[in-house]
CSV table of C-alpha atoms and ligand atoms in Angstrom, one decimal:
chain,number,residue,atom,x,y,z
A,3,MET,CA,0.0,0.0,0.0
A,4,SER,CA,1.5,3.3,-0.8
A,5,GLN,CA,1.5,6.5,1.3
A,6,HIS,CA,-0.5,8.1,-1.7
A,7,ASP,CA,-4.1,6.6,-1.2
A,8,ALA,CA,-5.5,8.4,1.8
A,9,SER,CA,-8.8,6.1,1.0
A,10,GLN,CA,-6.9,2.9,1.7
A,11,ASP,CA,-7.1,3.7,5.4
A,12,GLN,CA,-10.9,4.2,5.7
A,13,PRO,CA,-12.5,0.8,4.9
A,14,GLN,CA,-15.8,2.2,6.2
A,15,TRP,CA,-16.2,5.0,3.5
A,16,ASP,CA,-18.9,4.8,0.9
A,17,ILE,CA,-17.5,4.2,-2.8
A,18,GLU,CA,-18.2,8.0,-3.6
A,19,THR,CA,-16.1,9.2,-0.5
A,20,MET,CA,-13.4,6.7,-1.5
A,21,LEU,CA,-13.0,7.8,-4.9
A,22,VAL,CA,-13.0,11.5,-4.0
A,23,HIS,CA,-10.0,10.9,-1.9
A,24,SER,CA,-8.3,8.5,-4.0
A,25,GLY,CA,-4.5,9.2,-4.9
A,26,ARG,CA,-4.4,11.6,-2.0
A,27,SER,CA,-1.5,11.6,0.4
A,28,LYS,CA,-2.3,10.0,3.8
A,29,ARG,CA,0.3,11.6,5.7
A,30,SER,CA,-0.2,15.2,6.6
A,31,ALA,CA,3.7,16.2,6.9
A,32,ASN,CA,7.1,14.9,7.1
A,33,LYS,CA,10.6,15.9,8.1
A,34,SER,CA,10.9,18.6,5.3
A,35,GLY,CA,7.8,20.3,6.7
A,36,GLY,CA,5.2,18.8,4.5
A,37,ILE,CA,4.2,16.7,1.7
A,38,PRO,CA,2.1,17.2,-1.5
A,39,ASN,CA,-1.5,16.5,-0.8
A,40,ILE,CA,-1.9,15.3,-4.7
A,41,GLN,CA,0.9,12.8,-5.5
A,42,PRO,CA,3.6,14.7,-7.8
A,43,ILE,CA,4.3,13.3,-11.4
A,44,HIS,CA,7.1,11.0,-11.3
A,45,ALA,CA,8.9,11.3,-14.7
A,46,SER,CA,11.9,9.0,-14.0
A,47,THR,CA,12.9,5.8,-15.7
A,48,THR,CA,15.1,4.7,-12.9
A,49,TYR,CA,14.8,4.7,-9.0
A,50,LEU,CA,17.5,4.9,-6.4
A,51,HIS,CA,17.9,3.1,-3.4
A,52,GLU,CA,20.1,3.6,-0.1
A,53,SER,CA,22.1,0.5,-0.5
A,54,ILE,CA,22.8,-2.3,-3.2
A,55,GLU,CA,20.8,-4.8,-0.6
A,56,ASP,CA,17.7,-2.3,-0.8
A,57,LEU,CA,18.0,-2.3,-4.9
A,58,ASP,CA,18.3,-6.2,-4.7
A,59,GLN,CA,15.0,-6.2,-2.5
A,60,ALA,CA,13.2,-3.5,-4.6
A,61,PHE,CA,13.7,-5.9,-7.8
A,62,ASN,CA,11.0,-8.0,-6.2
A,63,GLY,CA,8.7,-5.1,-6.2
A,64,THR,CA,8.3,-4.2,-2.7
A,65,THR,CA,10.6,-3.0,0.3
A,66,VAL,CA,10.9,-5.5,3.1
A,67,ASP,CA,8.0,-3.5,4.9
A,68,GLY,CA,5.9,-4.4,2.1
A,69,GLU,CA,5.5,-1.0,0.5
A,70,PRO,CA,5.9,-0.8,-3.4
A,71,ALA,CA,9.3,-0.5,-4.4
A,72,PHE,CA,10.5,0.8,-8.0
A,73,VAL,CA,13.5,0.0,-9.9
A,74,TYR,CA,12.7,0.6,-13.6
A,75,ALA,CA,9.8,2.4,-15.3
A,76,ARG,CA,8.8,-0.5,-17.5
A,77,GLN,CA,8.3,-2.2,-14.4
A,78,GLY,CA,6.1,0.2,-12.7
A,79,ASN,CA,6.0,3.8,-11.3
A,80,PRO,CA,4.3,5.3,-8.2
A,81,ASN,CA,1.5,7.3,-10.2
A,82,ALA,CA,0.5,4.1,-11.6
A,83,THR,CA,0.6,2.1,-8.8
A,84,GLY,CA,-1.4,4.7,-7.1
A,85,PHE,CA,-3.8,4.3,-9.8
A,86,GLU,CA,-3.9,0.6,-9.2
A,87,GLU,CA,-4.6,0.6,-5.6
A,88,SER,CA,-7.4,3.1,-6.1
A,89,MET,CA,-9.3,0.9,-8.5
A,90,ALA,CA,-8.3,-2.4,-6.8
A,91,ARG,CA,-10.1,-0.9,-3.5
A,92,VAL,CA,-13.1,0.0,-5.4
A,93,GLU,CA,-13.7,-2.9,-7.7
A,94,LYS,CA,-13.1,-5.2,-4.3
A,95,GLY,CA,-9.9,-6.9,-5.9
A,96,VAL,CA,-6.6,-8.0,-4.5
A,97,GLY,CA,-4.8,-5.8,-6.9
A,98,ALA,CA,-4.8,-4.2,-10.4
A,99,VAL,CA,-2.3,-3.6,-13.1
A,100,ALA,CA,-2.5,-0.5,-15.2
A,101,CYS,CA,-1.7,-0.5,-18.8
A,102,GLY,CA,-1.0,2.2,-21.6
A,103,SER,CA,-4.3,1.3,-23.2
A,104,GLY,CA,-7.6,-0.4,-22.7
A,105,MET,CA,-6.6,-3.0,-25.5
A,106,ALA,CA,-3.2,-3.6,-23.7
A,107,ALA,CA,-5.0,-4.3,-20.5
A,108,ILE,CA,-7.3,-6.9,-22.6
A,109,HIS,CA,-4.2,-8.4,-24.1
A,110,ILE,CA,-2.7,-9.2,-20.7
A,111,ALA,CA,-5.7,-10.4,-19.2
A,112,LEU,CA,-6.2,-12.9,-21.9
A,113,LEU,CA,-2.6,-13.9,-21.4
A,114,ALA,CA,-2.6,-14.1,-17.8
A,115,ALA,CA,-6.0,-16.4,-17.8
A,116,GLY,CA,-4.1,-18.8,-20.2
A,117,LEU,CA,-5.3,-18.1,-23.8
A,118,THR,CA,-2.9,-20.1,-25.9
A,119,THR,CA,-2.6,-22.9,-28.2
A,120,GLY,CA,-5.2,-25.4,-27.3
A,121,ALA,CA,-7.3,-23.1,-25.1
A,122,LYS,CA,-10.9,-22.3,-25.8
A,123,ILE,CA,-12.4,-19.1,-25.1
A,124,VAL,CA,-16.1,-18.5,-25.4
A,125,ALA,CA,-17.0,-14.6,-25.9
A,126,SER,CA,-20.0,-12.4,-26.6
A,127,GLN,CA,-20.6,-12.1,-30.2
A,128,ASP,CA,-21.1,-8.3,-29.4
A,129,LEU,CA,-17.7,-7.8,-27.8
A,130,TYR,CA,-15.9,-4.4,-29.1
A,131,GLY,CA,-14.7,-5.1,-32.3
A,132,GLN,CA,-11.0,-4.8,-31.8
A,133,THR,CA,-11.3,-7.4,-28.9
A,134,ILE,CA,-12.4,-10.1,-31.5
A,135,THR,CA,-9.8,-9.1,-33.9
A,136,LEU,CA,-6.9,-9.2,-31.1
A,137,ILE,CA,-8.4,-12.9,-30.0
A,138,ARG,CA,-8.3,-13.9,-33.7
A,139,LYS,CA,-4.8,-12.3,-34.9
A,140,LEU,CA,-2.9,-13.0,-31.7
A,141,PHE,CA,-4.6,-16.4,-30.3
A,142,THR,CA,-6.6,-18.2,-33.0
A,143,THR,CA,-3.9,-18.1,-35.6
A,144,ILE,CA,-1.6,-20.0,-32.9
A,145,GLY,CA,-4.3,-22.7,-32.4
A,146,ALA,CA,-6.8,-21.2,-29.5
A,147,GLN,CA,-10.6,-21.9,-30.2
A,148,LEU,CA,-12.8,-18.8,-30.1
A,149,ILE,CA,-16.6,-19.5,-30.0
A,150,LEU,CA,-18.6,-16.3,-30.3
A,151,THR,CA,-22.5,-16.0,-28.8
A,152,ASP,CA,-24.8,-14.2,-27.4
A,153,LEU,CA,-24.0,-14.3,-23.7
A,154,SER,CA,-26.9,-12.0,-23.0
A,155,ALA,CA,-29.4,-14.6,-24.2
A,156,PRO,CA,-31.2,-17.0,-21.4
A,157,THR,CA,-29.0,-20.0,-23.1
A,158,ALA,CA,-25.7,-18.2,-22.2
A,159,VAL,CA,-25.5,-20.9,-19.3
A,160,ASP,CA,-26.2,-24.0,-21.5
A,161,VAL,CA,-23.5,-22.9,-24.1
A,162,ILE,CA,-20.8,-22.2,-21.7
A,163,ARG,CA,-22.0,-25.6,-19.9
A,164,ASP,CA,-21.7,-27.3,-23.4
A,165,GLU,CA,-18.7,-25.8,-24.7
A,166,GLU,CA,-16.6,-26.3,-21.3
A,167,PRO,CA,-14.2,-23.4,-22.3
A,168,ASP,CA,-11.0,-22.3,-20.4
A,169,ILE,CA,-12.0,-18.8,-20.5
A,170,VAL,CA,-15.4,-16.9,-20.6
A,171,TYR,CA,-15.2,-13.4,-21.8
A,172,VAL,CA,-18.0,-10.6,-21.7
A,173,GLU,CA,-18.8,-7.1,-21.8
A,174,THR,CA,-21.3,-5.8,-18.8
A,175,VAL,CA,-23.1,-4.0,-21.4
A,176,SER,CA,-22.6,-4.6,-25.0
A,177,ASN,CA,-21.6,-2.0,-27.7
A,178,PRO,CA,-23.5,-0.6,-29.5
A,179,LEU,CA,-26.6,-2.5,-28.6
A,180,VAL,CA,-26.3,-2.3,-24.9
A,181,LYS,CA,-27.6,-5.6,-23.9
A,182,VAL,CA,-26.6,-6.5,-20.4
A,183,VAL,CA,-25.2,-9.7,-19.1
A,184,ASN,CA,-26.0,-11.7,-16.1
A,185,LEU,CA,-22.8,-11.8,-14.3
A,186,ASP,CA,-24.1,-13.7,-11.6
A,187,ALA,CA,-25.3,-16.8,-13.9
A,188,ILE,CA,-22.3,-16.5,-16.1
A,189,SER,CA,-19.6,-16.8,-13.2
A,190,ALA,CA,-21.5,-19.7,-11.4
A,191,VAL,CA,-21.4,-21.7,-14.7
A,192,ALA,CA,-17.6,-20.7,-15.3
A,193,HIS,CA,-16.6,-21.9,-11.8
A,194,GLU,CA,-18.5,-25.1,-12.3
A,195,ILE,CA,-16.4,-26.0,-15.1
A,196,ASP,CA,-13.4,-24.6,-13.7
A,197,ALA,CA,-12.9,-21.4,-16.5
A,198,ILE,CA,-12.0,-18.0,-15.9
A,199,THR,CA,-14.4,-15.1,-16.2
A,200,ILE,CA,-12.9,-11.9,-17.7
A,201,VAL,CA,-15.5,-9.2,-17.7
A,202,ASP,CA,-14.7,-5.8,-19.8
A,203,SER,CA,-16.8,-3.2,-17.2
A,204,THR,CA,-15.8,-0.3,-19.3
A,205,PHE,CA,-19.2,0.9,-20.0
A,206,SER,CA,-20.3,0.2,-16.3
A,207,THR,CA,-17.3,1.8,-14.2
A,208,PRO,CA,-16.9,0.5,-10.3
A,209,TYR,CA,-19.6,3.1,-9.4
A,210,LEU,CA,-22.4,1.3,-11.1
A,211,LEU,CA,-21.2,-2.3,-11.1
A,212,ARG,CA,-18.4,-4.4,-9.5
A,213,PRO,CA,-18.0,-7.7,-11.1
A,214,ILE,CA,-15.8,-9.1,-8.6
A,215,GLU,CA,-18.6,-8.9,-6.1
A,216,HIS,CA,-20.7,-11.0,-8.7
A,217,GLY,CA,-18.0,-13.8,-8.7
A,218,CYS,CA,-16.1,-12.7,-11.8
A,219,ASP,CA,-11.9,-13.3,-11.8
A,220,LEU,CA,-10.7,-10.3,-14.0
A,221,VAL,CA,-12.0,-7.1,-14.7
A,222,VAL,CA,-11.1,-4.7,-17.6
A,223,HIS,CA,-11.4,-1.3,-18.2
A,224,SER,CA,-10.5,0.8,-21.1
A,225,ALA,CA,-9.8,3.7,-18.7
A,226,THR,CA,-9.6,6.3,-21.6
A,227,LYS,CA,-13.6,6.2,-21.1
A,228,TYR,CA,-15.2,7.0,-18.1
A,229,ILE,CA,-12.5,6.4,-15.7
A,230,GLY,CA,-10.4,9.7,-17.4
A,231,GLY,CA,-13.6,11.3,-18.8
A,232,HIS,CA,-12.2,14.1,-20.2
A,233,GLY,CA,-11.0,12.7,-23.5
A,234,ASP,CA,-7.5,13.6,-22.8
A,235,SER,CA,-6.0,10.5,-21.3
A,236,THR,CA,-5.4,6.9,-22.7
A,237,GLY,CA,-4.9,4.0,-20.4
A,238,GLY,CA,-6.5,0.5,-19.4
A,239,ILE,CA,-6.4,-1.5,-16.3
A,240,VAL,CA,-7.1,-5.1,-15.2
A,241,ILE,CA,-8.2,-5.8,-11.7
A,242,SER,CA,-7.8,-9.3,-10.1
A,243,ALA,CA,-10.1,-11.3,-7.7
A,244,THR,CA,-7.0,-13.6,-6.7
A,245,ASN,CA,-3.1,-13.2,-6.1
A,246,VAL,CA,-2.4,-16.1,-8.8
A,247,LEU,CA,-3.8,-14.0,-11.6
A,248,LEU,CA,-2.5,-11.0,-10.3
A,249,ASP,CA,1.2,-12.1,-10.5
A,250,GLN,CA,0.2,-13.5,-14.1
A,251,LEU,CA,-0.7,-10.0,-15.1
A,252,ARG,CA,2.2,-8.2,-13.4
A,253,ALA,CA,4.8,-10.8,-15.4
A,254,TYR,CA,2.9,-10.1,-18.7
A,255,GLN,CA,2.7,-6.2,-18.2
A,256,SER,CA,6.1,-6.0,-17.6
A,257,LEU,CA,7.2,-8.5,-20.3
A,258,THR,CA,5.0,-7.1,-23.2
A,259,GLY,CA,5.7,-3.3,-22.2
A,260,ALA,CA,2.2,-2.8,-21.4
A,261,MET,CA,2.7,-0.4,-18.5
A,262,LEU,CA,1.0,3.1,-17.9
A,263,SER,CA,2.9,6.2,-18.0
A,264,PRO,CA,3.1,8.5,-14.8
A,265,PHE,CA,1.5,11.3,-16.6
A,266,GLU,CA,-1.5,9.3,-17.8
A,267,ALA,CA,-1.8,7.5,-14.4
A,268,HIS,CA,-1.9,11.0,-12.9
A,269,LEU,CA,-4.8,12.1,-15.1
A,270,LEU,CA,-6.9,8.8,-14.7
A,271,GLN,CA,-6.4,9.2,-10.9
A,272,ARG,CA,-7.7,12.8,-11.2
A,273,GLY,CA,-10.7,11.4,-13.4
A,274,LEU,CA,-11.6,9.0,-10.3
A,275,ARG,CA,-12.4,11.6,-8.1
A,276,THR,CA,-15.1,13.0,-10.2
A,277,LEU,CA,-16.3,9.6,-11.5
A,278,PRO,CA,-19.9,9.5,-9.3
A,279,LEU,CA,-20.9,12.8,-10.1
A,280,ARG,CA,-19.9,12.5,-13.9
A,281,ILE,CA,-21.5,9.3,-14.0
A,282,GLU,CA,-24.8,10.2,-12.5
A,283,ARG,CA,-25.3,13.4,-14.8
A,284,GLN,CA,-24.5,11.2,-17.8
A,285,CYS,CA,-27.1,8.5,-16.9
A,286,GLN,CA,-29.6,11.1,-16.0
A,287,ASN,CA,-29.0,12.8,-19.3
A,288,ALA,CA,-29.3,9.1,-21.3
A,289,LEU,CA,-32.5,8.5,-19.9
A,290,GLN,CA,-34.0,11.9,-20.9
A,291,VAL,CA,-32.3,11.7,-24.5
A,292,ALA,CA,-33.6,7.9,-24.9
A,293,LEU,CA,-36.9,9.2,-24.2
A,294,PHE,CA,-36.7,11.9,-26.6
A,295,LEU,CA,-35.4,9.7,-29.3
A,296,GLN,CA,-38.1,7.0,-28.6
A,297,SER,CA,-40.9,9.5,-29.5
A,298,HIS,CA,-39.1,10.9,-32.5
A,299,PRO,CA,-40.9,10.1,-36.0
A,300,ALA,CA,-37.4,9.7,-37.8
A,301,VAL,CA,-36.4,7.1,-35.1
A,302,GLU,CA,-37.2,3.4,-35.8
A,303,ARG,CA,-35.7,2.0,-32.4
A,304,VAL,CA,-33.8,3.0,-29.5
A,305,TYR,CA,-31.7,0.6,-27.5
A,306,TYR,CA,-31.3,1.6,-23.7
A,307,PRO,CA,-31.4,-0.3,-20.7
A,308,GLY,CA,-33.0,2.4,-18.5
A,309,LEU,CA,-36.2,2.0,-21.0
A,310,VAL,CA,-38.8,-0.5,-19.4
A,311,ASP,CA,-39.3,-2.4,-22.8
A,312,HIS,CA,-35.5,-3.1,-23.0
A,313,PRO,CA,-35.1,-6.9,-22.7
A,314,GLN,CA,-32.8,-6.7,-19.9
A,315,HIS,CA,-34.3,-3.7,-17.9
A,316,GLU,CA,-35.3,-5.8,-14.9
A,317,LEU,CA,-31.6,-7.4,-14.8
A,318,ILE,CA,-29.6,-4.1,-15.0
A,319,GLU,CA,-32.1,-2.9,-12.1
A,320,GLN,CA,-30.8,-5.7,-9.9
A,321,GLN,CA,-27.2,-5.9,-10.9
A,322,SER,CA,-26.6,-2.0,-11.5
A,323,SER,CA,-26.2,0.5,-8.1
A,324,HIS,CA,-28.0,3.5,-7.7
A,325,LYS,CA,-30.8,2.6,-10.1
A,326,LEU,CA,-28.6,4.2,-13.2
A,327,TYR,CA,-28.6,2.6,-16.2
A,328,GLY,CA,-25.3,3.7,-18.0
A,329,GLY,CA,-24.7,7.0,-20.1
A,330,LEU,CA,-24.5,5.0,-23.4
A,331,LEU,CA,-27.3,4.2,-26.1
A,332,ALA,CA,-28.1,3.4,-29.6
A,333,PHE,CA,-30.8,4.4,-31.9
A,334,ASP,CA,-31.7,3.1,-35.7
A,335,LEU,CA,-32.9,5.8,-38.1
A,336,LYS,CA,-35.8,4.8,-39.9
A,337,GLU,CA,-34.0,5.4,-43.3
A,338,GLN,CA,-31.5,2.6,-42.5
A,339,SER,CA,-28.9,3.6,-44.7
A,340,ARG,CA,-24.9,4.8,-44.3
A,341,GLU,CA,-26.1,8.1,-46.3
A,342,ALA,CA,-28.9,8.9,-43.9
A,343,VAL,CA,-26.4,8.4,-41.0
A,344,PHE,CA,-23.7,10.8,-42.4
A,345,ARG,CA,-26.2,13.5,-43.2
A,346,PHE,CA,-27.2,13.4,-39.3
A,347,MET,CA,-23.8,13.2,-38.4
A,348,ASN,CA,-23.0,16.2,-40.3
A,349,ARG,CA,-25.6,18.3,-39.2
A,350,LEU,CA,-24.7,18.0,-35.3
A,351,LYS,CA,-23.7,21.3,-34.0
A,352,LEU,CA,-23.0,20.5,-30.4
A,353,CYS,CA,-22.7,16.8,-30.0
A,354,ILE,CA,-19.3,15.7,-31.3
A,355,SER,CA,-18.9,13.3,-34.1
A,356,ALA,CA,-15.9,11.4,-32.9
A,357,THR,CA,-15.1,7.6,-32.0
A,358,SER,CA,-14.6,7.5,-28.3
A,359,LEU,CA,-17.0,7.4,-25.5
A,360,GLY,CA,-17.5,8.3,-21.7
A,361,ASP,CA,-16.0,11.5,-22.0
A,362,VAL,CA,-17.9,14.9,-20.5
A,363,PHE,CA,-19.0,15.9,-24.0
A,364,THR,CA,-21.6,14.0,-25.8
A,365,LEU,CA,-20.0,12.0,-28.5
A,366,VAL,CA,-21.7,10.3,-31.2
A,367,SER,CA,-20.5,7.5,-33.5
A,368,TYR,CA,-21.4,5.2,-36.5
A,369,PRO,CA,-20.1,1.7,-35.4
A,370,PRO,CA,-19.8,0.3,-39.0
A,371,ILE,CA,-16.9,2.9,-39.3
A,372,ALA,CA,-15.6,2.9,-36.0
A,373,SER,CA,-15.6,0.3,-33.3
A,374,HIS,CA,-17.0,-2.6,-35.6
A,375,ARG,CA,-14.9,-1.5,-38.8
A,376,ASN,CA,-13.3,-4.7,-39.0
A,377,GLN,CA,-16.5,-6.6,-39.0
A,378,ASN,CA,-18.1,-7.5,-42.4
A,379,ALA,CA,-21.5,-6.8,-43.3
A,380,VAL,CA,-22.7,-10.3,-42.4
A,381,GLU,CA,-21.0,-10.2,-39.1
A,382,LEU,CA,-22.7,-7.0,-38.4
A,383,LYS,CA,-26.2,-8.3,-39.4
A,384,ASP,CA,-25.6,-11.2,-37.3
A,385,MET,CA,-24.9,-9.0,-34.1
A,386,GLY,CA,-28.0,-6.9,-34.9
A,387,ILE,CA,-26.2,-3.8,-36.0
A,388,ASN,CA,-28.3,-2.0,-38.5
A,389,PRO,CA,-26.9,0.3,-41.3
A,390,GLY,CA,-28.8,3.2,-39.8
A,391,CYS,CA,-27.6,2.3,-36.2
A,392,ILE,CA,-26.0,5.3,-34.3
A,393,ARG,CA,-24.3,5.2,-31.1
A,394,VAL,CA,-24.5,8.0,-28.5
A,395,SER,CA,-22.1,8.4,-25.5
A,396,VAL,CA,-24.2,11.0,-23.5
A,397,GLY,CA,-22.2,13.8,-21.8
A,398,ILE,CA,-22.7,16.0,-18.9
A,399,GLU,CA,-24.0,19.0,-20.8
A,400,GLN,CA,-27.4,20.4,-19.9
A,401,CYS,CA,-29.7,18.1,-21.2
A,402,ASP,CA,-32.1,20.3,-23.0
A,403,ASP,CA,-29.2,21.5,-25.4
A,404,ILE,CA,-28.3,17.8,-26.2
A,405,ILE,CA,-31.8,17.0,-27.1
A,406,ARG,CA,-32.2,20.6,-29.1
A,407,ASP,CA,-29.0,19.4,-31.0
A,408,LEU,CA,-30.3,16.2,-31.9
A,409,ALA,CA,-33.7,17.3,-32.9
A,410,GLN,CA,-32.3,19.8,-35.4
A,411,ALA,CA,-30.0,17.1,-36.6
A,412,LEU,CA,-33.0,14.7,-37.3
A,413,ALA,CA,-35.2,17.3,-38.8
A,414,GLU,CA,-36.1,16.6,-42.4
B,2,LIG,C1,-15.6,-1.8,-24.4
B,2,LIG,C2,-14.3,-1.5,-24.8
B,2,LIG,N1,-13.2,-2.2,-24.4
B,2,LIG,C3,-11.7,-1.7,-24.7
B,2,LIG,C4,-11.9,-0.7,-25.7
B,2,LIG,C5,-10.1,-0.5,-26.0
B,2,LIG,O1,-9.9,0.5,-25.1
B,2,LIG,P1,-8.5,1.7,-25.6
B,2,LIG,O2,-9.1,2.5,-26.7
B,2,LIG,O3,-8.2,2.5,-24.4
B,2,LIG,O4,-7.5,0.8,-26.0
B,2,LIG,C6,-12.9,0.0,-26.1
B,2,LIG,C7,-12.4,1.0,-27.2
B,2,LIG,O5,-13.1,1.7,-27.5
B,2,LIG,C8,-14.2,-0.2,-25.6
B,2,LIG,O6,-15.2,0.5,-26.0
């Protein structure tokens, strides 16, 4: 445990208080008269130690007292460690490993879970497109087997039991159609067959959902999204439920050079402090936007788990904290064509037509040219992604302004 997380001392604190105080120093003063409340950015590739004995000990990753110890930046830095400790604490894991991007985090999670020649992975068919591409390019090419199926369907448990995979991989909420996965059911059947469950919880964040509390083994985030929240930092993190997996994650992070830089870690740690406020506002705005779109004549269908007619509305009510349903939604234009979507996107004035999500600004994207660019028309059809499908990551702006902008872009 580092000196840079005041929240670590206070197990009774609520998650909101823990997040506000994450990464803040817990000692009020030292011999030189004071230490910064906020952890400084440690821009150094190497770390000095009192003696060669201390350096020798530091190579193990901790001091003799169990404090984090640093030797060389590829093996970790104090800012990334602070961020890892904050995330592990709020996600209820034994530890976490921070990476330079969400994709790097997914890569080391798959390696740590044992995806290799002869191993089988069952994954949601609607995973983030790049995750599917990563599994295909790096793992199925060396003889791993990938089974893609709809893990939000009631048959998910039977499919996992029949396939007997080594790994089950899901996203809490799918992209872009926001299907919700039953984590209790999935992790229970995975444990029955000794499979490791990896959950990409990017869209839920620990404020809405903590997969380890639902029996899952590894939790992955693209911290680039809601965790950072301001569109200015790229990072990823894997939180582990067990020390065995944590050791594997640390080894693969260092070997693949997947570490998070001190500056990005500083920004992501800062993002955590306002996460609950941002998420609450984004979720409230998203529900209003979903209701507006549902009543609009140019819109065929709205996908948002907060709507009572969403197939997993009840599940998300049980699974998610605070009766909030997320900041992400999708909708189909009545006119199901790329041209109609491009026309709509080009008319937007406030909402930003860009590919990321989870930022303070409302971001609108067209999955077939962005997150699902590597999927062909047949695969998109199988996933239920129509040519008129538009994804909205709702921001924290005044909601009436977001709705006014969408309305003018949808107008004939
Ligand atoms: C659900 C999800 N997981 C992982 C990633 C990859 O994250 P990054 O872009 O930080 O590598 C993304 C990116 O959009 C994503 O949406």
